[in-house]
Amino acid sequence: MDEQSGRRGPSLGRPLSRRAVLRGSAALGGGALAASLAPGRVGRRAAAQDAPKPQGKLLSWGYGTENPVAQARIEDFQRAFPDVQLEIVPEFDDAKLLTAVASESVPDLLWLDRLATAGWASREVLTPLADLIERDGYDTGRFYESALAEASYDGQLYGIPGSMDLRVLYANLDALAEIGVDPATIDTGNWDRLNELGAQLVKRDGDQIQRWGFDHKVWSGFFYLWGVGNGGSFMNDEGDEVTFDDPKIVEALEWGVKGFDDQGGFQAFEAFKTTFQGDEQFARGQVAMTMYENWMLGITARVAPELPFAVLPVLPRGGGDGFASFTGGRGWYIPQGAQNPEAAWAFIKHMHTDENWLVAGNAAKAQRKAEGQPYIPSLTGSKTADQAQLERVYEPIEAKFDAAVRLFPEVLAGSPTREITASPGATLLNQALENEGILPALRKQKEPAQALADADESAQNELDLL
Amino acid sequence: MAGLPIARPIPAGAAKRRRISDEALAGWISISPWLLGFVVFTGVPLLASLYFSFTKYDVIRSPEWVGLDNYRRLLTNDRLFPLALRNTFTYALMAVPLDVATSLGAALLLNQARRWQGVFRTIYYLPAITPAVATSYLFIWILNPNAGLLNRGLRFLHLPAPQWTVDPFWIKPTIVISQLWVLGGSMIILLAALKQVPAPLYEAAWLDGAGRWRRFKDVTLPMISGVLFFVATVGTINALQVFTQGYVMFDKNGGPEQSALFIVMYLYNRAFGTGTFQMGYAAAIAWILFVIVVAITVFQFRLSKRWVYYESGDER
């Protein structure tokens, strides 16, 4: 353990309560995590100047440069650090990283899903960033709290958030007009009403579905937002016990099952969704109302910019603080044993400057213009970069897009992270919940309460094994 | 005479021994590349996996001995392992007989063809050399419940259109159907066997008044029973290790109700699933599967004594 502690490096001044992080991240204006991670002393800037000048080979895994945003950001880094020879491997999977770690030939940088933070950090694959942050007086306060929480494990920050996603409701206004509903009157805290609208919006031709009414995406990982939005909790405060059988979680799943039943059943939906292509179902009018991540806006702008739609934040059931949503995204990490950690850290810092994001935003806007399409800013994980893009790059398109683009930062600030993110077994817990809890209930194999009890037992079994 | 070397006859047995020894040495040298490969790439990993099956091991940290825990948990406290076993056996029970039957049917038809036999043989064999991923994708679209070719045809004929890829009841038949298309390998072997059946046997049976069915039942089947046994045995071993179709046509969790979660998929998920890396547990699954495959193969060999006819009289 001593050796392990040695590899980890000194811990942050104040260890974070896991629960506090999760709850704190949900609260608007909350900043406990950011404050604890950011030394915030200007005097440390001088120390940053003493840091070795990065140079040499820098191997990065997972970040591709096929899109204009990534391409522009990488080029901007290369201009700023001409002595660093950046080598990019756009794709990797867990098995490849596992092999690299086992053979002690890791890259210098990893672009990882933040959900994987705890799993890799608990195996001591990732470098804690506290020392570097402290040395350079790096301000982490600019990042969304939930994103920092996702990139942390056991009180230590391991990654710097580099992208962000959230979940909102997309509503097709033509479809709503067909049933005589004004979108302004939709109360997204009234979940039963959402199910009712779904049932009215389904369109059939004989036994064939032509259009699905409302996809709450309980089946596809979104159940966390409904469970928490219903007042439930998926784990205990200590993070060592799953609580999938929480009555509020059961109630949320019952609501989800009813939503599908009222529209013709989950099996009918499953058959219909096989005709979806490239996440374009909303843009192509195959689903009238759907929960989706922020990037559905970009897809709609590309596929059907003329589609009349509205983006609505979903509220906790019956109203309340924050939003029924959760955040996610990727971040930059430095593996333990990296050959060039200084260059890796310089890269991470540079890639999160507002200027770097502005370069990227302008490049993306130019490309979209050339293609005759509107530009939608990426969500960066940084509050200041999001704001800078919105103020200095974004050009208003039309009300429906503008409203959505301005809504996103607000939803981000009010969205919690998933409670399971803090567990090294997050993926296994997620699988148990989905495969043994949610899907059997949606498919009428089991009652929601029984399904969630079974999922709880399986997930706890997995957790105990870790 | 003294001092003259006396030629002493070398005992015949010793010369033979040395000759055999030389031959053996040459033999060992000749097969040494294979032997080396077998030891390094099969033998050692095989034994290592047996050791790992008694450990908790994630590749990064050292293996931790847990005794029989992995096996105990698999057999008593794992919801998915029995499901994966059941799925795999159900699939094998459907796939193997149908594969043997359709391969034999195709081989019989080809054997009847007087012209263009080579062309048909090539056409029927082509799917066998098409990558399994490609055929899996092809069938996921052909069998798409909403827009697939098959259901469009069934609807046109006013027949019920099953929810092939969605209804758990139809998931395994869907995979079996996609597999039947790839019958080329078994078919070629059976066709070769059919061609080896001596024509005089058919003539004799015909002269004795045997019709087509009797000739097939009492001449063809016994004469190719050895090859049928081979095709069935190899088919069973392959079916018990089905992976690609379930993984590609559905997902790593086996689609609706995890109906396509087969043992090897489950093993893969445990070993290489996102954030899992339970190598010890996965090794235990592999060894249980190995024991099952050996047991079934031994059973098939025992059973074969009742129905397999070897012309040479040697049952091995």
PDB file of N, CA, C and O in Angstrom, chain A residues 238-288:
ATOM      1  N   GLU A 238     -22.565   6.289   1.396  1.00  0.00           N
ATOM      2  CA  GLU A 238     -21.178   5.834   1.478  1.00  0.00           C
ATOM      3  C   GLU A 238     -20.676   5.302   0.133  1.00  0.00           C
ATOM      4  O   GLU A 238     -19.480   5.071  -0.038  1.00  0.00           O
ATOM      5  N   GLY A 239     -21.573   5.066  -0.776  1.00  0.00           N
ATOM      6  CA  GLY A 239     -21.172   4.575  -2.102  1.00  0.00           C
ATOM      7  C   GLY A 239     -20.804   3.104  -2.102  1.00  0.00           C
ATOM      8  O   GLY A 239     -20.164   2.614  -3.034  1.00  0.00           O
ATOM      9  N   ASP A 240     -21.204   2.371  -1.054  1.00  0.00           N
ATOM     10  CA  ASP A 240     -20.864   0.951  -1.040  1.00  0.00           C
ATOM     11  C   ASP A 240     -22.102   0.063  -1.120  1.00  0.00           C
ATOM     12  O   ASP A 240     -22.018  -1.147  -0.993  1.00  0.00           O
ATOM     13  N   GLU A 241     -23.247   0.690  -1.338  1.00  0.00           N
ATOM     14  CA  GLU A 241     -24.467  -0.113  -1.417  1.00  0.00           C
ATOM     15  C   GLU A 241     -25.403   0.463  -2.482  1.00  0.00           C
ATOM     16  O   GLU A 241     -25.713   1.662  -2.442  1.00  0.00           O
ATOM     17  N   VAL A 242     -25.802  -0.367  -3.399  1.00  0.00           N
ATOM     18  CA  VAL A 242     -26.747   0.115  -4.413  1.00  0.00           C
ATOM     19  C   VAL A 242     -28.148   0.093  -3.835  1.00  0.00           C
ATOM     20  O   VAL A 242     -28.464  -0.737  -2.976  1.00  0.00           O
ATOM     21  N   THR A 243     -28.964   1.021  -4.295  1.00  0.00           N
ATOM     22  CA  THR A 243     -30.333   1.112  -3.774  1.00  0.00           C
ATOM     23  C   THR A 243     -31.316   1.184  -4.941  1.00  0.00           C
ATOM     24  O   THR A 243     -32.174   2.046  -4.994  1.00  0.00           O
ATOM     25  N   PHE A 244     -31.124   0.253  -5.892  1.00  0.00           N
ATOM     26  CA  PHE A 244     -32.006   0.241  -7.067  1.00  0.00           C
ATOM     27  C   PHE A 244     -33.455  -0.031  -6.672  1.00  0.00           C
ATOM     28  O   PHE A 244     -34.374   0.249  -7.434  1.00  0.00           O
ATOM     29  N   ASP A 245     -33.648  -0.638  -5.499  1.00  0.00           N
ATOM     30  CA  ASP A 245     -35.008  -0.981  -5.086  1.00  0.00           C
ATOM     31  C   ASP A 245     -35.660   0.128  -4.252  1.00  0.00           C
ATOM     32  O   ASP A 245     -36.721  -0.075  -3.657  1.00  0.00           O
ATOM     33  N   ASP A 246     -35.045   1.297  -4.236  1.00  0.00           N
ATOM     34  CA  ASP A 246     -35.637   2.472  -3.589  1.00  0.00           C
ATOM     35  C   ASP A 246     -37.055   2.678  -4.155  1.00  0.00           C
ATOM     36  O   ASP A 246     -37.242   2.674  -5.378  1.00  0.00           O
ATOM     37  N   PRO A 247     -38.064   2.805  -3.280  1.00  0.00           N
ATOM     38  CA  PRO A 247     -39.445   2.932  -3.774  1.00  0.00           C
ATOM     39  C   PRO A 247     -39.624   4.048  -4.811  1.00  0.00           C
ATOM     40  O   PRO A 247     -40.436   3.917  -5.735  1.00  0.00           O
ATOM     41  N   LYS A 248     -38.843   5.121  -4.676  1.00  0.00           N
ATOM     42  CA  LYS A 248     -38.960   6.218  -5.639  1.00  0.00           C
ATOM     43  C   LYS A 248     -38.395   5.806  -7.003  1.00  0.00           C
ATOM     44  O   LYS A 248     -38.847   6.272  -8.057  1.00  0.00           O
ATOM     45  N   ILE A 249     -37.382   4.954  -6.979  1.00  0.00           N
ATOM     46  CA  ILE A 249     -36.817   4.450  -8.240  1.00  0.00           C
ATOM     47  C   ILE A 249     -37.818   3.493  -8.892  1.00  0.00           C
ATOM     48  O   ILE A 249     -38.052   3.533 -10.105  1.00  0.00           O
ATOM     49  N   VAL A 250     -38.425   2.656  -8.045  1.00  0.00           N
ATOM     50  CA  VAL A 250     -39.433   1.717  -8.560  1.00  0.00           C
ATOM     51  C   VAL A 250     -40.584   2.492  -9.200  1.00  0.00           C
ATOM     52  O   VAL A 250     -41.040   2.171 -10.305  1.00  0.00           O
ATOM     53  N   GLU A 251     -40.997   3.552  -8.523  1.00  0.00           N
ATOM     54  CA  GLU A 251     -42.107   4.375  -9.034  1.00  0.00           C
ATOM     55  C   GLU A 251     -41.737   4.994 -10.388  1.00  0.00           C
ATOM     56  O   GLU A 251     -42.554   5.040 -11.308  1.00  0.00           O
ATOM     57  N   ALA A 252     -40.479   5.435 -10.508  1.00  0.00           N
ATOM     58  CA  ALA A 252     -40.042   6.030 -11.774  1.00  0.00           C
ATOM     59  C   ALA A 252     -40.066   4.992 -12.899  1.00  0.00           C
ATOM     60  O   ALA A 252     -40.463   5.296 -14.029  1.00  0.00           O
ATOM     61  N   LEU A 253     -39.681   3.760 -12.579  1.00  0.00           N
ATOM     62  CA  LEU A 253     -39.698   2.725 -13.620  1.00  0.00           C
ATOM     63  C   LEU A 253     -41.136   2.360 -13.989  1.00  0.00           C
ATOM     64  O   LEU A 253     -41.440   2.117 -15.165  1.00  0.00           O
ATOM     65  N   GLU A 254     -42.005   2.345 -13.003  1.00  0.00           N
ATOM     66  CA  GLU A 254     -43.425   2.072 -13.297  1.00  0.00           C
ATOM     67  C   GLU A 254     -43.969   3.135 -14.254  1.00  0.00           C
ATOM     68  O   GLU A 254     -44.709   2.825 -15.190  1.00  0.00           O
ATOM     69  N   TRP A 255     -43.553   4.362 -14.021  1.00  0.00           N
ATOM     70  CA  TRP A 255     -43.963   5.449 -14.914  1.00  0.00           C
ATOM     71  C   TRP A 255     -43.408   5.206 -16.334  1.00  0.00           C
ATOM     72  O   TRP A 255     -44.106   5.397 -17.327  1.00  0.00           O
ATOM     73  N   GLY A 256     -42.145   4.789 -16.385  1.00  0.00           N
ATOM     74  CA  GLY A 256     -41.521   4.536 -17.687  1.00  0.00           C
ATOM     75  C   GLY A 256     -42.207   3.408 -18.444  1.00  0.00           C
ATOM     76  O   GLY A 256     -42.452   3.508 -19.647  1.00  0.00           O
ATOM     77  N   VAL A 257     -42.567   2.348 -17.718  1.00  0.00           N
ATOM     78  CA  VAL A 257     -43.252   1.205 -18.347  1.00  0.00           C
ATOM     79  C   VAL A 257     -44.614   1.654 -18.868  1.00  0.00           C
ATOM     80  O   VAL A 257     -45.010   1.330 -19.997  1.00  0.00           O
ATOM     81  N   LYS A 258     -45.293   2.443 -18.058  1.00  0.00           N
ATOM     82  CA  LYS A 258     -46.631   2.913 -18.462  1.00  0.00           C
ATOM     83  C   LYS A 258     -46.527   3.774 -19.727  1.00  0.00           C
ATOM     84  O   LYS A 258     -47.361   3.682 -20.628  1.00  0.00           O
ATOM     85  N   GLY A 259     -45.479   4.587 -19.758  1.00  0.00           N
ATOM     86  CA  GLY A 259     -45.299   5.447 -20.929  1.00  0.00           C
ATOM     87  C   GLY A 259     -45.248   4.641 -22.217  1.00  0.00           C
ATOM     88  O   GLY A 259     -45.873   5.006 -23.220  1.00  0.00           O
ATOM     89  N   PHE A 260     -44.528   3.553 -22.192  1.00  0.00           N
ATOM     90  CA  PHE A 260     -44.452   2.708 -23.393  1.00  0.00           C
ATOM     91  C   PHE A 260     -45.755   1.950 -23.622  1.00  0.00           C
ATOM     92  O   PHE A 260     -46.216   1.820 -24.755  1.00  0.00           O
ATOM     93  N   ASP A 261     -46.331   1.427 -22.526  1.00  0.00           N
ATOM     94  CA  ASP A 261     -47.585   0.675 -22.659  1.00  0.00           C
ATOM     95  C   ASP A 261     -48.668   1.526 -23.321  1.00  0.00           C
ATOM     96  O   ASP A 261     -49.398   1.059 -24.199  1.00  0.00           O
ATOM     97  N   ASP A 262     -48.741   2.771 -22.902  1.00  0.00           N
ATOM     98  CA  ASP A 262     -49.785   3.654 -23.438  1.00  0.00           C
ATOM     99  C   ASP A 262     -49.594   3.926 -24.931  1.00  0.00           C
ATOM    100  O   ASP A 262     -50.532   4.330 -25.628  1.00  0.00           O
ATOM    101  N   GLN A 263     -48.394   3.702 -25.398  1.00  0.00           N
ATOM    102  CA  GLN A 263     -48.134   3.999 -26.819  1.00  0.00           C
ATOM    103  C   GLN A 263     -48.106   2.738 -27.693  1.00  0.00           C
ATOM    104  O   GLN A 263     -47.811   2.805 -28.879  1.00  0.00           O
ATOM    105  N   GLY A 264     -48.336   1.585 -27.074  1.00  0.00           N
ATOM    106  CA  GLY A 264     -48.366   0.363 -27.877  1.00  0.00           C
ATOM    107  C   GLY A 264     -47.368  -0.682 -27.409  1.00  0.00           C
ATOM    108  O   GLY A 264     -47.271  -1.752 -27.998  1.00  0.00           O
ATOM    109  N   GLY A 265     -46.631  -0.389 -26.379  1.00  0.00           N
ATOM    110  CA  GLY A 265     -45.726  -1.390 -25.804  1.00  0.00           C
ATOM    111  C   GLY A 265     -44.290  -1.233 -26.264  1.00  0.00           C
ATOM    112  O   GLY A 265     -44.007  -0.732 -27.352  1.00  0.00           O
ATOM    113  N   PHE A 266     -43.412  -1.705 -25.407  1.00  0.00           N
ATOM    114  CA  PHE A 266     -41.986  -1.564 -25.687  1.00  0.00           C
ATOM    115  C   PHE A 266     -41.561  -2.414 -26.881  1.00  0.00           C
ATOM    116  O   PHE A 266     -40.686  -2.033 -27.647  1.00  0.00           O
ATOM    117  N   GLN A 267     -42.214  -3.575 -27.027  1.00  0.00           N
ATOM    118  CA  GLN A 267     -41.814  -4.447 -28.143  1.00  0.00           C
ATOM    119  C   GLN A 267     -42.097  -3.769 -29.488  1.00  0.00           C
ATOM    120  O   GLN A 267     -41.290  -3.848 -30.408  1.00  0.00           O
ATOM    121  N   ALA A 268     -43.244  -3.094 -29.548  1.00  0.00           N
ATOM    122  CA  ALA A 268     -43.572  -2.369 -30.788  1.00  0.00           C
ATOM    123  C   ALA A 268     -42.525  -1.283 -31.035  1.00  0.00           C
ATOM    124  O   ALA A 268     -42.084  -1.057 -32.170  1.00  0.00           O
ATOM    125  N   PHE A 269     -42.121  -0.622 -29.963  1.00  0.00           N
ATOM    126  CA  PHE A 269     -41.102   0.422 -30.110  1.00  0.00           C
ATOM    127  C   PHE A 269     -39.781  -0.171 -30.567  1.00  0.00           C
ATOM    128  O   PHE A 269     -39.097   0.381 -31.439  1.00  0.00           O
ATOM    129  N   GLU A 270     -39.427  -1.313 -29.978  1.00  0.00           N
ATOM    130  CA  GLU A 270     -38.147  -1.936 -30.349  1.00  0.00           C
ATOM    131  C   GLU A 270     -38.112  -2.305 -31.831  1.00  0.00           C
ATOM    132  O   GLU A 270     -37.095  -2.157 -32.494  1.00  0.00           O
ATOM    133  N   ALA A 271     -39.255  -2.799 -32.297  1.00  0.00           N
ATOM    134  CA  ALA A 271     -39.318  -3.141 -33.724  1.00  0.00           C
ATOM    135  C   ALA A 271     -39.187  -1.878 -34.567  1.00  0.00           C
ATOM    136  O   ALA A 271     -38.465  -1.842 -35.567  1.00  0.00           O
ATOM    137  N   PHE A 272     -39.852  -0.806 -34.124  1.00  0.00           N
ATOM    138  CA  PHE A 272     -39.840   0.436 -34.882  1.00  0.00           C
ATOM    139  C   PHE A 272     -38.453   1.075 -34.872  1.00  0.00           C
ATOM    140  O   PHE A 272     -37.988   1.615 -35.872  1.00  0.00           O
ATOM    141  N   LYS A 273     -37.790   0.982 -33.753  1.00  0.00           N
ATOM    142  CA  LYS A 273     -36.504   1.695 -33.658  1.00  0.00           C
ATOM    143  C   LYS A 273     -35.412   1.050 -34.508  1.00  0.00           C
ATOM    144  O   LYS A 273     -34.370   1.663 -34.727  1.00  0.00           O
ATOM    145  N   THR A 274     -35.670  -0.162 -34.972  1.00  0.00           N
ATOM    146  CA  THR A 274     -34.668  -0.759 -35.880  1.00  0.00           C
ATOM    147  C   THR A 274     -34.597   0.015 -37.194  1.00  0.00           C
ATOM    148  O   THR A 274     -33.680  -0.174 -37.980  1.00  0.00           O
ATOM    149  N   THR A 275     -35.610   0.874 -37.429  1.00  0.00           N
ATOM    150  CA  THR A 275     -35.581   1.651 -38.677  1.00  0.00           C
ATOM    151  C   THR A 275     -34.899   3.011 -38.476  1.00  0.00           C
ATOM    152  O   THR A 275     -34.719   3.755 -39.437  1.00  0.00           O
ATOM    153  N   PHE A 276     -34.525   3.326 -37.239  1.00  0.00           N
ATOM    154  CA  PHE A 276     -33.810   4.592 -36.986  1.00  0.00           C
ATOM    155  C   PHE A 276     -32.408   4.485 -37.583  1.00  0.00           C
ATOM    156  O   PHE A 276     -31.783   3.437 -37.503  1.00  0.00           O
ATOM    157  N   GLN A 277     -31.939   5.582 -38.114  1.00  0.00           N
ATOM    158  CA  GLN A 277     -30.576   5.553 -38.640  1.00  0.00           C
ATOM    159  C   GLN A 277     -29.814   6.792 -38.189  1.00  0.00           C
ATOM    160  O   GLN A 277     -30.317   7.911 -38.315  1.00  0.00           O
ATOM    161  N   GLY A 278     -28.620   6.542 -37.677  1.00  0.00           N
ATOM    162  CA  GLY A 278     -27.717   7.643 -37.341  1.00  0.00           C
ATOM    163  C   GLY A 278     -28.288   8.669 -36.386  1.00  0.00           C
ATOM    164  O   GLY A 278     -28.018   9.855 -36.542  1.00  0.00           O
ATOM    165  N   ASP A 279     -29.057   8.245 -35.418  1.00  0.00           N
ATOM    166  CA  ASP A 279     -29.630   9.167 -34.425  1.00  0.00           C
ATOM    167  C   ASP A 279     -30.441  10.290 -35.067  1.00  0.00           C
ATOM    168  O   ASP A 279     -30.531  11.392 -34.521  1.00  0.00           O
ATOM    169  N   GLU A 280     -31.045  10.003 -36.199  1.00  0.00           N
ATOM    170  CA  GLU A 280     -31.769  11.057 -36.904  1.00  0.00           C
ATOM    171  C   GLU A 280     -33.284  10.930 -36.752  1.00  0.00           C
ATOM    172  O   GLU A 280     -34.043  11.582 -37.471  1.00  0.00           O
ATOM    173  N   GLN A 281     -33.730  10.072 -35.810  1.00  0.00           N
ATOM    174  CA  GLN A 281     -35.162   9.777 -35.709  1.00  0.00           C
ATOM    175  C   GLN A 281     -36.020  11.001 -35.411  1.00  0.00           C
ATOM    176  O   GLN A 281     -37.135  11.110 -35.922  1.00  0.00           O
ATOM    177  N   PHE A 282     -35.503  11.914 -34.602  1.00  0.00           N
ATOM    178  CA  PHE A 282     -36.299  13.115 -34.299  1.00  0.00           C
ATOM    179  C   PHE A 282     -36.301  14.051 -35.508  1.00  0.00           C
ATOM    180  O   PHE A 282     -37.352  14.541 -35.931  1.00  0.00           O
ATOM    181  N   ALA A 283     -35.132  14.254 -36.075  1.00  0.00           N
ATOM    182  CA  ALA A 283     -35.031  15.158 -37.225  1.00  0.00           C
ATOM    183  C   ALA A 283     -35.867  14.648 -38.396  1.00  0.00           C
ATOM    184  O   ALA A 283     -36.408  15.428 -39.178  1.00  0.00           O
ATOM    185  N   ARG A 284     -35.996  13.339 -38.516  1.00  0.00           N
ATOM    186  CA  ARG A 284     -36.744  12.762 -39.633  1.00  0.00           C
ATOM    187  C   ARG A 284     -38.220  12.537 -39.299  1.00  0.00           C
ATOM    188  O   ARG A 284     -38.954  11.900 -40.055  1.00  0.00           O
ATOM    189  N   GLY A 285     -38.631  13.015 -38.143  1.00  0.00           N
ATOM    190  CA  GLY A 285     -40.050  12.938 -37.789  1.00  0.00           C
ATOM    191  C   GLY A 285     -40.517  11.555 -37.386  1.00  0.00           C
ATOM    192  O   GLY A 285     -41.711  11.284 -37.328  1.00  0.00           O
ATOM    193  N   GLN A 286     -39.581  10.652 -37.062  1.00  0.00           N
ATOM    194  CA  GLN A 286     -39.986   9.304 -36.660  1.00  0.00           C
ATOM    195  C   GLN A 286     -40.404   9.258 -35.186  1.00  0.00           C
ATOM    196  O   GLN A 286     -41.075   8.331 -34.765  1.00  0.00           O
ATOM    197  N   VAL A 287     -39.949  10.243 -34.425  1.00  0.00           N
ATOM    198  CA  VAL A 287     -40.348  10.350 -33.018  1.00  0.00           C
ATOM    199  C   VAL A 287     -40.792  11.795 -32.790  1.00  0.00           C
ATOM    200  O   VAL A 287     -40.073  12.733 -33.136  1.00  0.00           O
ATOM    201  N   ALA A 288     -41.991  11.951 -32.200  1.00  0.00           N
ATOM    202  CA  ALA A 288     -42.529  13.302 -32.047  1.00  0.00           C
ATOM    203  C   ALA A 288     -41.882  14.050 -30.885  1.00  0.00           C
ATOM    204  O   ALA A 288     -41.586  15.233 -31.003  1.00  0.00           O
TER     205      ALA A 288
END
